[in-house]
Coordinates of N, CA and C in Angstrom, one line a residue:
Chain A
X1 N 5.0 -5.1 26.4 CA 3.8 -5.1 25.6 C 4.0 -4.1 24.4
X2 N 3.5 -4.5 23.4 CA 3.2 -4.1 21.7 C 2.6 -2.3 22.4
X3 N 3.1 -1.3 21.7 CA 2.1 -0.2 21.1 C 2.8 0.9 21.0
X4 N 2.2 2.3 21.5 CA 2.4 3.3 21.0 C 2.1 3.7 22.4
X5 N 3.0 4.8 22.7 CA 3.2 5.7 23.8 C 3.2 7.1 23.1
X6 N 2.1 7.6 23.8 CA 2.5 9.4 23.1 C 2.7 10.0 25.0
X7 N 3.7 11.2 24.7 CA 3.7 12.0 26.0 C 3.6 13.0 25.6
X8 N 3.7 14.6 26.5 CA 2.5 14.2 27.9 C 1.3 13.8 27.1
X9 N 0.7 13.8 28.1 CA -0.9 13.1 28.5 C -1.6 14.6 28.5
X10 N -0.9 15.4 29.3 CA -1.9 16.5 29.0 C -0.8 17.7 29.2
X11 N -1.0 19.0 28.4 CA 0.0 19.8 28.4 C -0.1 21.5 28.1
X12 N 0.4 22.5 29.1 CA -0.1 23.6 29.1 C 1.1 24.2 28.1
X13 N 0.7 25.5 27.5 CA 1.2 26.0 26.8 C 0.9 27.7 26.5
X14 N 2.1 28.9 27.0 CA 1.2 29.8 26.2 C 1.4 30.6 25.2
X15 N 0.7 31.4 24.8 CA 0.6 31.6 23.6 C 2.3 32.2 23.1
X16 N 2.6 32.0 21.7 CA 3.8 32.5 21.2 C 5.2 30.9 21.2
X17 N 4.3 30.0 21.7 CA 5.5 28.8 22.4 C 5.7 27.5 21.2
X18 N 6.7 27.7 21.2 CA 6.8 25.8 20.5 C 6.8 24.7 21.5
X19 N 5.5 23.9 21.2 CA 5.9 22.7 22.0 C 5.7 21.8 20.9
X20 N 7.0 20.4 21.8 CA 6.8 18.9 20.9 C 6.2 18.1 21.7
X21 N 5.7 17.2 21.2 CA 4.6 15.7 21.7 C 5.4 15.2 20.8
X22 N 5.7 13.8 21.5 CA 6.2 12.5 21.7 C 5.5 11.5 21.2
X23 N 5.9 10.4 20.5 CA 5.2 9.5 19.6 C 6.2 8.5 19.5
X24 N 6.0 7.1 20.3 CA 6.8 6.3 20.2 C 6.2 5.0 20.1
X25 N 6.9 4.1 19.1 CA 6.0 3.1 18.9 C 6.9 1.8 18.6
X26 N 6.5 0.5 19.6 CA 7.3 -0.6 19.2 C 6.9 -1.9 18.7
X27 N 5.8 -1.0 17.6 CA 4.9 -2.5 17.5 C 6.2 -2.7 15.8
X28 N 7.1 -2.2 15.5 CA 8.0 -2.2 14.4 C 6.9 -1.8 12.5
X29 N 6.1 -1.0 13.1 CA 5.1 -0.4 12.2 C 6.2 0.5 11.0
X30 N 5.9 0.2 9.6 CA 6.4 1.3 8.9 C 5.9 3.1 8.9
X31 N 4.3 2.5 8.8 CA 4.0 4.1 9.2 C 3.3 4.7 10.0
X32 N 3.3 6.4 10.6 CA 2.9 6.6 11.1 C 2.2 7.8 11.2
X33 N 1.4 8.5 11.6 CA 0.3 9.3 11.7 C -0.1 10.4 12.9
X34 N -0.4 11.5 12.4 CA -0.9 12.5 13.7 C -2.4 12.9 13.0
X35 N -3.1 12.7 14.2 CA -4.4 13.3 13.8 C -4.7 14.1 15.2
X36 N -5.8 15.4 14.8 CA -6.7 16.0 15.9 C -7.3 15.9 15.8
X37 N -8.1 15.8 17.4 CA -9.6 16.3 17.8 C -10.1 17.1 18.4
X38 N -10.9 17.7 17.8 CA -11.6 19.2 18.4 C -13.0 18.5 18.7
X39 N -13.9 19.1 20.0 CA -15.0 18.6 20.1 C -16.4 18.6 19.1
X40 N -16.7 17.6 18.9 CA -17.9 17.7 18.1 C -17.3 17.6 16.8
X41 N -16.1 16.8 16.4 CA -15.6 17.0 15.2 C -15.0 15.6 14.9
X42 N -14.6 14.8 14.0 CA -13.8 13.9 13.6 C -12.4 14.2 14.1
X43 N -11.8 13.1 13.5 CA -10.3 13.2 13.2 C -9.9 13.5 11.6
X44 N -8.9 14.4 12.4 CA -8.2 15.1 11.4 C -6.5 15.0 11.2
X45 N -6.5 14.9 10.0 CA -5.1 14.2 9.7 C -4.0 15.6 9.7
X46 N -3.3 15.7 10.0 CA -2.1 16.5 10.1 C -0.8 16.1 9.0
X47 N 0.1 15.6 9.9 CA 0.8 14.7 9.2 C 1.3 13.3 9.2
X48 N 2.1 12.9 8.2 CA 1.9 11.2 7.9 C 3.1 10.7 7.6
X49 N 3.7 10.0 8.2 CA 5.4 9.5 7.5 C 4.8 7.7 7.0
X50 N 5.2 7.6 6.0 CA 5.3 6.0 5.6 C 6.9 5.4 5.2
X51 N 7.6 5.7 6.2 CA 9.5 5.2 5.7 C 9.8 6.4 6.7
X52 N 10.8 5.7 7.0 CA 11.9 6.6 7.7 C 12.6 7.9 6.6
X53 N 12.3 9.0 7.6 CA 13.2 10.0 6.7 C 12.2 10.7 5.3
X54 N 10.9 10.4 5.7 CA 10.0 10.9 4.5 C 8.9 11.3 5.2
X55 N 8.0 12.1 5.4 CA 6.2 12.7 5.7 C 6.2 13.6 4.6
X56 N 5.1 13.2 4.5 CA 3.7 14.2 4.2 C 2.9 14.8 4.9
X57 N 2.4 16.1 4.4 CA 1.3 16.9 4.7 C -0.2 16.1 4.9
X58 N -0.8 16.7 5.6 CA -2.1 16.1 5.6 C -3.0 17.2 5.3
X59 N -4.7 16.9 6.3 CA -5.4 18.0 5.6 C -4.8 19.2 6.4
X60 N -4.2 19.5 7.5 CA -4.6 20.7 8.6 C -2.9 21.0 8.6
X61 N -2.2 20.8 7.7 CA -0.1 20.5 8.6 C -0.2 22.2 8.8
X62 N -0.7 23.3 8.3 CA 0.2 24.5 8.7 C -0.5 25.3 10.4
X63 N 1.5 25.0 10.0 CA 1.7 25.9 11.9 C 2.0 24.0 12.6
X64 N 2.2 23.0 11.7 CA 2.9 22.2 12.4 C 4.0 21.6 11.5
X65 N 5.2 21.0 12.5 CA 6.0 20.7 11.9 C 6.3 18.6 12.3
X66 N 7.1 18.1 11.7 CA 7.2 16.7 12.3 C 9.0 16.4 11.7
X67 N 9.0 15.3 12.3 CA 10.6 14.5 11.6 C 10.2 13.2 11.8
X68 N 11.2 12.4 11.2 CA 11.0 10.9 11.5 C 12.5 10.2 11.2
X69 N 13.0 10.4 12.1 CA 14.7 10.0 11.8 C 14.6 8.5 12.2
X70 N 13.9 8.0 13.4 CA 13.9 6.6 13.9 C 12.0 6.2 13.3
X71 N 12.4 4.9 13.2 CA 11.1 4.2 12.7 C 10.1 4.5 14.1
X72 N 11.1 4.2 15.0 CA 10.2 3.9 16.3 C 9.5 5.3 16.7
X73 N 9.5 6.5 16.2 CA 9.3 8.0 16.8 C 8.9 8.8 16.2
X74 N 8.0 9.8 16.4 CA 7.0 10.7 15.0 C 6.4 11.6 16.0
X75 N 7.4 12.6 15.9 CA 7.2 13.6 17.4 C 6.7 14.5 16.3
X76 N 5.5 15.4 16.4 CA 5.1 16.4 16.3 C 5.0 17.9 16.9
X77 N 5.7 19.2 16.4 CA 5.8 20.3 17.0 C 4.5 21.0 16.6
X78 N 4.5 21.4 17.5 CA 3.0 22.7 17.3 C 3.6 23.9 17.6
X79 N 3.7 24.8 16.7 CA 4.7 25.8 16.5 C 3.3 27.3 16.7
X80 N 4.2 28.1 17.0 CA 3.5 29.2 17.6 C 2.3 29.8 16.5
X81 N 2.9 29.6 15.3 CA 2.2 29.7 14.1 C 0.7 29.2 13.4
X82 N 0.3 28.0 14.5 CA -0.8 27.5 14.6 C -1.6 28.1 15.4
X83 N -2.9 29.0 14.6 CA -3.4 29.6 14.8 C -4.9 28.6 16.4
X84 N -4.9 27.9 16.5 CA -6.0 27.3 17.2 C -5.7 26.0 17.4
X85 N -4.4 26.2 18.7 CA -3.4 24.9 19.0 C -4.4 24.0 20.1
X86 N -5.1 24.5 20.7 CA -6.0 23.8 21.7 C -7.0 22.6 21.4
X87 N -6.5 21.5 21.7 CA -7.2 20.0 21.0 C -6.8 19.2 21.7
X88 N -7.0 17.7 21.1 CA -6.6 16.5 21.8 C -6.2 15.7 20.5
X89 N -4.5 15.5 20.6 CA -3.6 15.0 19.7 C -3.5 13.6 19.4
X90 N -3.6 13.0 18.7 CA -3.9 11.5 18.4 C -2.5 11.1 17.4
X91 N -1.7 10.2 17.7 CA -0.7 9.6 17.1 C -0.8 8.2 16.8
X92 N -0.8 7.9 15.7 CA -0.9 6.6 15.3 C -0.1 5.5 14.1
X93 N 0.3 4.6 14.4 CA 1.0 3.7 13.2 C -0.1 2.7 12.3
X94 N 0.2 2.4 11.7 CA -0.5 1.2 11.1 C 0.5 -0.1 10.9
X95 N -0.6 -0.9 10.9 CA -0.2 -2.6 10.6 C -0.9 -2.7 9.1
X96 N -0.4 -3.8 8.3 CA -0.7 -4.6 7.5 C -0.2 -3.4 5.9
X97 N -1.2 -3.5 5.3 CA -0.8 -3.2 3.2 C -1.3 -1.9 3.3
X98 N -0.8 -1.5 2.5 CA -0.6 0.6 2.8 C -2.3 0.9 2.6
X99 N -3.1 0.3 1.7 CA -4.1 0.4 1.1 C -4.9 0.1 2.3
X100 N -5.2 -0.8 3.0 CA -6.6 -1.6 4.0 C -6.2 -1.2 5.3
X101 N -4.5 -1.1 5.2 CA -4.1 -1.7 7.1 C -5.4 -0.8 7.9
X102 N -5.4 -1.2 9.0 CA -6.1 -0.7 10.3 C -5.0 0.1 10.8
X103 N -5.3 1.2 11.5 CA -4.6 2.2 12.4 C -4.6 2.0 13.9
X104 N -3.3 1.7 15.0 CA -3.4 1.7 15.8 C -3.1 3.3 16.5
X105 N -3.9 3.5 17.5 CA -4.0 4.4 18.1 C -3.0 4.7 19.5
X106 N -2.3 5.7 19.9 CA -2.2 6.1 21.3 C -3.2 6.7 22.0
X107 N -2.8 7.0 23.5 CA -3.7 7.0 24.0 C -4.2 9.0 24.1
X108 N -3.5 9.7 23.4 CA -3.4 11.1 23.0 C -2.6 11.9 23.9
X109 N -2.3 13.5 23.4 CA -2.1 14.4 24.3 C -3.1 15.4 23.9
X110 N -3.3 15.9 25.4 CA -4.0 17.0 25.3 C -3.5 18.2 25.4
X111 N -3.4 19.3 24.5 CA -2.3 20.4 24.5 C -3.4 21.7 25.0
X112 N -3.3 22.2 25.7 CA -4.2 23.8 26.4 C -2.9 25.1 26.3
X113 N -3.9 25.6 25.3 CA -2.9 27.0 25.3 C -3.5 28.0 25.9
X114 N -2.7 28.7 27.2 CA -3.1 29.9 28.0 C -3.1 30.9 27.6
Chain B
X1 N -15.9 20.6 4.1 CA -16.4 20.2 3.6 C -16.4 18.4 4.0
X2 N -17.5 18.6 4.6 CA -17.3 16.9 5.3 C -17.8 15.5 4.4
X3 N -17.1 15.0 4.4 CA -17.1 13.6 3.6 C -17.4 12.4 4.0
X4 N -17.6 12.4 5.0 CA -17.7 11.3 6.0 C -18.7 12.1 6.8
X5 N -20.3 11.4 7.0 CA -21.3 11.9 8.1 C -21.8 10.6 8.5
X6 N -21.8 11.3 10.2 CA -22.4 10.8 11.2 C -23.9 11.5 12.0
X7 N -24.4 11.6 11.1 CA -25.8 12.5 11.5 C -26.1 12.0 12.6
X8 N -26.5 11.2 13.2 CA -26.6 11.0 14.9 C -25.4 11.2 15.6
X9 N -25.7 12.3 16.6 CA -24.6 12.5 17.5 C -24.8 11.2 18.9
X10 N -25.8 11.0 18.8 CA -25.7 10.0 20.2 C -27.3 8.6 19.9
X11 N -26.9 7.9 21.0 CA -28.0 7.0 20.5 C -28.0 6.5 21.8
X12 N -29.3 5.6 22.6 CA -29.4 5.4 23.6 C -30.1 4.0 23.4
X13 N -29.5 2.7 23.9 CA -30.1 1.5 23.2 C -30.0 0.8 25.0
X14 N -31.2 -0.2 24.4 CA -31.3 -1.0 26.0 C -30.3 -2.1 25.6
X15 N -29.8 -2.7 27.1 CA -28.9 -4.0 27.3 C -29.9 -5.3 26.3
X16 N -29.1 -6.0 25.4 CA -29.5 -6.6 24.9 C -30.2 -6.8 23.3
X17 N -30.4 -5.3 23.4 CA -31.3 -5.0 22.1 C -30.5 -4.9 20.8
X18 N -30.5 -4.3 19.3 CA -30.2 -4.4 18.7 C -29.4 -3.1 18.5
X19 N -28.2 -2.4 18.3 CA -27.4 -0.8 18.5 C -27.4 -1.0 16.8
X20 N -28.0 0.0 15.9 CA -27.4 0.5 14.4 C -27.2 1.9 14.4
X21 N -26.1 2.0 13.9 CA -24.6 3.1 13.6 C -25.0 3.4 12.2
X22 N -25.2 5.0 11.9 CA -25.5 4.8 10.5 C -24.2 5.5 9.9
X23 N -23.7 5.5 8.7 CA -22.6 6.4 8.3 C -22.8 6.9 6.7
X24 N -23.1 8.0 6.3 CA -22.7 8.2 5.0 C -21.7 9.0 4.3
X25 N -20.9 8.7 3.2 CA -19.9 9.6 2.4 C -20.7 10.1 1.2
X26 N -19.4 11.1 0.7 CA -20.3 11.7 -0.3 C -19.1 11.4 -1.3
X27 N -17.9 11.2 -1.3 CA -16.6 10.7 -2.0 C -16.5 9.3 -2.9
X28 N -17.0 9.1 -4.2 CA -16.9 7.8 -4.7 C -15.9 7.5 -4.7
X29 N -14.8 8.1 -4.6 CA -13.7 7.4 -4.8 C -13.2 6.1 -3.2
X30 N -13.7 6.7 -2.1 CA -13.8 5.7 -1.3 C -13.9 4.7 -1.3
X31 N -13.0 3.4 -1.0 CA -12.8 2.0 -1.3 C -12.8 0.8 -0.3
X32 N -12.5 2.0 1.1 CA -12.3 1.2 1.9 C -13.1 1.7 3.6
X33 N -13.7 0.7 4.1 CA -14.1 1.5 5.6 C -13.7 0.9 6.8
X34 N -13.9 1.7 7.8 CA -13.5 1.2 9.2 C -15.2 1.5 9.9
X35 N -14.9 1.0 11.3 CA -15.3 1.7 12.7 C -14.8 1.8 13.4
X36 N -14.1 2.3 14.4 CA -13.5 2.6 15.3 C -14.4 2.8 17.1
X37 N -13.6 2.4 18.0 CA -15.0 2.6 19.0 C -13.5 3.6 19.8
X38 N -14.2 4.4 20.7 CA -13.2 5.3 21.5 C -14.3 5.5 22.6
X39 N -13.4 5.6 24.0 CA -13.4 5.9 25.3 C -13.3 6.9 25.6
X40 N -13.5 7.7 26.7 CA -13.0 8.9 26.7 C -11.6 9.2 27.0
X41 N -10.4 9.7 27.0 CA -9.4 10.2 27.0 C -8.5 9.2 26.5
X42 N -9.3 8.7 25.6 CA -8.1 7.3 25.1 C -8.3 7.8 23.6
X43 N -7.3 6.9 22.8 CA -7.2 6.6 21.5 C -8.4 5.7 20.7
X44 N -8.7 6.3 19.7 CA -9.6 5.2 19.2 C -9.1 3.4 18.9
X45 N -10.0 2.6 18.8 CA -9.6 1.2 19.0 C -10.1 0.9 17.4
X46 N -9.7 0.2 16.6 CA -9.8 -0.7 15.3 C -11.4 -1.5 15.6
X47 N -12.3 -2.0 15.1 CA -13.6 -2.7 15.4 C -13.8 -3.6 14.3
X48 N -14.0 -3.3 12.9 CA -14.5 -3.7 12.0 C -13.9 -2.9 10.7
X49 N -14.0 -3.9 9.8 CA -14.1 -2.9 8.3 C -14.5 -3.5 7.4
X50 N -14.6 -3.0 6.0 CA -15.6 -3.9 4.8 C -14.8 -2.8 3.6
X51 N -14.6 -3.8 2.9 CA -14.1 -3.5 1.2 C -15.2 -3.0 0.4
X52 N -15.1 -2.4 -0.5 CA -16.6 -1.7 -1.6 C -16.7 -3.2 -2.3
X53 N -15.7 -4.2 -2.2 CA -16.4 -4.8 -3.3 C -17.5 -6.3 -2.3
X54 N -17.3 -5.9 -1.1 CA -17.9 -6.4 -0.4 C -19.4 -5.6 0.2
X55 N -20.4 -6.5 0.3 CA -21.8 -5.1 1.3 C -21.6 -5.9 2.5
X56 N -20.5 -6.9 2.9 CA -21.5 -7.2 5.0 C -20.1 -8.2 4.9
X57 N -19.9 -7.5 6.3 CA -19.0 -8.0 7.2 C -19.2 -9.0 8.8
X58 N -19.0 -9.4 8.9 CA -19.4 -10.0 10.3 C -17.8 -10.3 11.2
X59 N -18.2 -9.5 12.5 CA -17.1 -10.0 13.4 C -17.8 -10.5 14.7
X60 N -18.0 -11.5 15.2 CA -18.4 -11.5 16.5 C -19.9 -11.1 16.5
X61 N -20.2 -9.8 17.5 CA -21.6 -9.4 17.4 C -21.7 -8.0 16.8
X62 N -20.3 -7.9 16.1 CA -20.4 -6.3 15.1 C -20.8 -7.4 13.7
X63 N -21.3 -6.2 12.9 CA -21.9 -6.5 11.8 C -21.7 -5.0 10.7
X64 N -20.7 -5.1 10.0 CA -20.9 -3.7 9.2 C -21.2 -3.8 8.0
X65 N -22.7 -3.2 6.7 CA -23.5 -3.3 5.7 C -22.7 -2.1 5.1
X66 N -22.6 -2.6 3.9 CA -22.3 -0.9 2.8 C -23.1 -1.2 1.8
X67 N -24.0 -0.1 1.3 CA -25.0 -0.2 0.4 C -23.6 1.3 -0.8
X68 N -23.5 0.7 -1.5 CA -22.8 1.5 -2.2 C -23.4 2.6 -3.2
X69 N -24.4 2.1 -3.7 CA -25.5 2.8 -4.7 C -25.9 4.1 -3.8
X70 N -26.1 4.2 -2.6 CA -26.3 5.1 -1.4 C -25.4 5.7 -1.1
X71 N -23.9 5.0 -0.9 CA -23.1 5.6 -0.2 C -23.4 5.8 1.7
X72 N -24.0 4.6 2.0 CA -24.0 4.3 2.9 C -23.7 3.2 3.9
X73 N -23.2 3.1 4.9 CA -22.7 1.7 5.5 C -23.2 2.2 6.7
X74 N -23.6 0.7 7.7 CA -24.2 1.0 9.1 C -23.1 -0.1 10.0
X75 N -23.3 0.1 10.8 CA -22.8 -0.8 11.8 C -23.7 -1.8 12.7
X76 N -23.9 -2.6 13.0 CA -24.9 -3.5 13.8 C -24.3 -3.6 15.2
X77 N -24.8 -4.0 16.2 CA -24.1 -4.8 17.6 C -25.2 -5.8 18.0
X78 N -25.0 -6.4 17.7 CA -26.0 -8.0 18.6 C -25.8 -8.9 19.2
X79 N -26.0 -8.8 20.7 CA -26.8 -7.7 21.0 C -26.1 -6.8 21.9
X80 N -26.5 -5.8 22.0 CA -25.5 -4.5 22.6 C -25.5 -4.7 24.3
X81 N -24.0 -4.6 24.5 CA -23.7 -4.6 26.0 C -23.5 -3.5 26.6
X82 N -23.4 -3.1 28.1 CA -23.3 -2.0 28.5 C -21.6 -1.6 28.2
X83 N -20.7 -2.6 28.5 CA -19.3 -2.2 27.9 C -18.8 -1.6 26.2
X84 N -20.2 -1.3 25.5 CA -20.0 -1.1 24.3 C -20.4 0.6 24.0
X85 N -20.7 0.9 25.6 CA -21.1 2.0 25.8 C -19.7 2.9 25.2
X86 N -19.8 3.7 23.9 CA -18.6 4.6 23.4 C -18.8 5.4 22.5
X87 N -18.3 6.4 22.1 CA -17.9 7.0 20.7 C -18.0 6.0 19.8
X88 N -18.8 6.2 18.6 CA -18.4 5.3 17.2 C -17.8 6.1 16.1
X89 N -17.0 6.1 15.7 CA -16.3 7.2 14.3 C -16.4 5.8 13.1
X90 N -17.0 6.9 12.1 CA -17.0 5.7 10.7 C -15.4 6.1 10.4
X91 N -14.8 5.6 9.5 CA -13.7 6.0 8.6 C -13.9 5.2 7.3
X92 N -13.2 6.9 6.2 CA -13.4 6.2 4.6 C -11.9 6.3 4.3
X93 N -11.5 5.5 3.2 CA -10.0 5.5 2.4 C -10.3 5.3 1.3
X94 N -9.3 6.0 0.8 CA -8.9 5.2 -0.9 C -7.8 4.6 -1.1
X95 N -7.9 3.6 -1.7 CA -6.8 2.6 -1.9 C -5.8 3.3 -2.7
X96 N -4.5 3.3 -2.4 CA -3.3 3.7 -2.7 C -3.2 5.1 -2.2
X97 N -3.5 5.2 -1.3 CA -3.7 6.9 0.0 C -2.9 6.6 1.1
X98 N -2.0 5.4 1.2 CA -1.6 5.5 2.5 C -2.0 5.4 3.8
X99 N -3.2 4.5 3.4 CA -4.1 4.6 4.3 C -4.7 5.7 5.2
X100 N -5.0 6.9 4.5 CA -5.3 8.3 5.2 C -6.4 8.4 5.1
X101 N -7.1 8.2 6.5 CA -8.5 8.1 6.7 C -9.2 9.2 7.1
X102 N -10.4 9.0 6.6 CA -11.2 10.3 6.5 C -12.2 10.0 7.7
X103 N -12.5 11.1 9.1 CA -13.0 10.4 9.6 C -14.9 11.5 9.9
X104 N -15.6 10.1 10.3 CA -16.8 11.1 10.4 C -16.9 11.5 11.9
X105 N -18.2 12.6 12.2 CA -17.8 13.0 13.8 C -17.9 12.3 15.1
X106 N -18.7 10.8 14.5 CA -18.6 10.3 15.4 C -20.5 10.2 15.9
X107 N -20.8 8.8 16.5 CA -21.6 8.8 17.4 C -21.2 8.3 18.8
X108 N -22.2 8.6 20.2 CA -21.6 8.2 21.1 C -23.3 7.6 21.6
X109 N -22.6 6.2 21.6 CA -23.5 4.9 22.2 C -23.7 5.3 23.9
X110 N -25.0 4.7 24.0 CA -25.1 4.4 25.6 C -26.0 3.1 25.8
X111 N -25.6 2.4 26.1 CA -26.1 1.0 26.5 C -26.8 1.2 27.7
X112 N -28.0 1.2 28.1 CA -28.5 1.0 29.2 C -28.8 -0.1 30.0
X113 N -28.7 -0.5 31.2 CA -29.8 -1.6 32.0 C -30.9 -2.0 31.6

C-alpha cells in the first residue's frame, strides 16, 4: 500500500539531545513537508523540500535541521537548540501541481522532552 | 499573527442534521483552500477544496462556500454522521507557494445519536 510512514510513533527525549524522526514515503511524491502541532493550535510549517537535494525554511525551522538525499525520505532533526521541542510532528508529501495539490499526511510522531 | 481562524473550537450536531464549519482569513493574497478532517493521534486526511475563482464546491455530502468579499468560507455535511465525528482544520495557499499551507486551529465535531 501507497503512503507515508513517519517513525517513532512516540518518543522521549531529554533536554540538551539531538533527535531524528523518520519520514518515508512511497507514494513517488516530489514534495515533501514537516509540520507541528501544539494543542489548541494549527499546523505549523517547519520545513519543505520540493526536489531532491533542495528545502526550505518554513514558518518555525530554527533549532531544526532536515536533508533530502532520497525522494523517498525527509527525516527531520530537532536539535537541542529548539527551544520548546515537545509537540506532535506531522510529515507530509503532496500529489498533483505545486500550486492546488492536496497534502498527504503521516500518521505523526510524538516527541516528549524530559 | 493568525491568518487562518477557526473561532469555534468545538461544535455539537445531532445524527442526521445539518454540521457548518465556519473559516475566516485575513490574507488576500490567498487563492486556494482545503479542509482537512483528523482523528486523534493520526495525520490529518484531504476532504475538500475550492479555488477563489470559484464560491461552492460539492463532494458527496461535504459542501465548501467561499464568500470572498468576506474572506470567508464554511464547510457543510449533509447530513452529518456519527463517523464524521473529528477535528476540522481550514487551510489557505497561495498559488506559486509550493503549496505551503496555512493552517487554522481547527474545530472539533461531535456527531451525536
Amino acid at each position: 500500500d501507497g503512503g507515508i510512514t513517519q517513525s517513532p510513533k512516540y518518543l522521549f527525549r531529554k533536554e540538551g539531545q539531538n533527535v531524528t524522526l523518520s519520514c518515508e514515503q512511497n507514494l513517488n511524491h516530489d514534495a515533501m513537508y514537516w509540520y507541528r502541532q501544539d494543542p489548541g493550535q494549527g499546523l505549523r510549517l517547519i520545513y519543505y523540500s520540493q526536489i531532491v537535494n533542495d528545502f526550505q525554511k518554513g514558518d518555525i525551522a530554527e533549532g531544526y535541521s532536515v536533508s533530502r538525499e532520497k525522494k523517498e525520505s525527509f527525516p527531520l532533526t530537532v536539535t537541542s537548540a529548539q527551544k520548546n521541542p515537545t509537540a506532535f510532528y506531522l510529515c507530509a508529501s503532496r500529489r498533483g501541481a505545486p500550486n492546488t495539490g492536496e497534502l498527504f499526511f503521516g500518521e505523526g510522531s510524538r516527541l516528549t522532552v524530559l | 499573527d493568525q491568518q487562518v481562524k477557526q473561532n469555534s473550537p468545538s461544535l455539537s450536531v445531532q445524527e442526521g442534521r445539518i454540521s457548518i464549519l465556519n473559516c475566516d482569513y485575513t490574507n488576500s493574497m490567498f487563492d486556494y483552500f482545503l479542509w482537512y478532517k483528523k482523528y486523534p493521534a493520526e495525520g490529518p486526511t484531504f476532504l475538500i477544496s475550492i479555488s477563489s475563482i470559484k464560491d461552492k464546491n460539492e463532494d458527496g455530502r461535504f459542501t465548501v462556500f467561499l464568500n470572498k468579499s468576506a474572506k470567508h468560507l464554511s464547510l457543510h455535511i449533509v447530513p452529518s454522521q456519527p463517523g464524521d465525528s473529528a477535528v476540522y482544520f481550514c487551510a489557505a495557499t497561495r498559488t506559486g507557494t509550493a503549496s505551503k499551507l496555512t493552517f487554522g486551529t481547527g474545530t472539533r465535531l461531535q456527531v451525536t445519536l
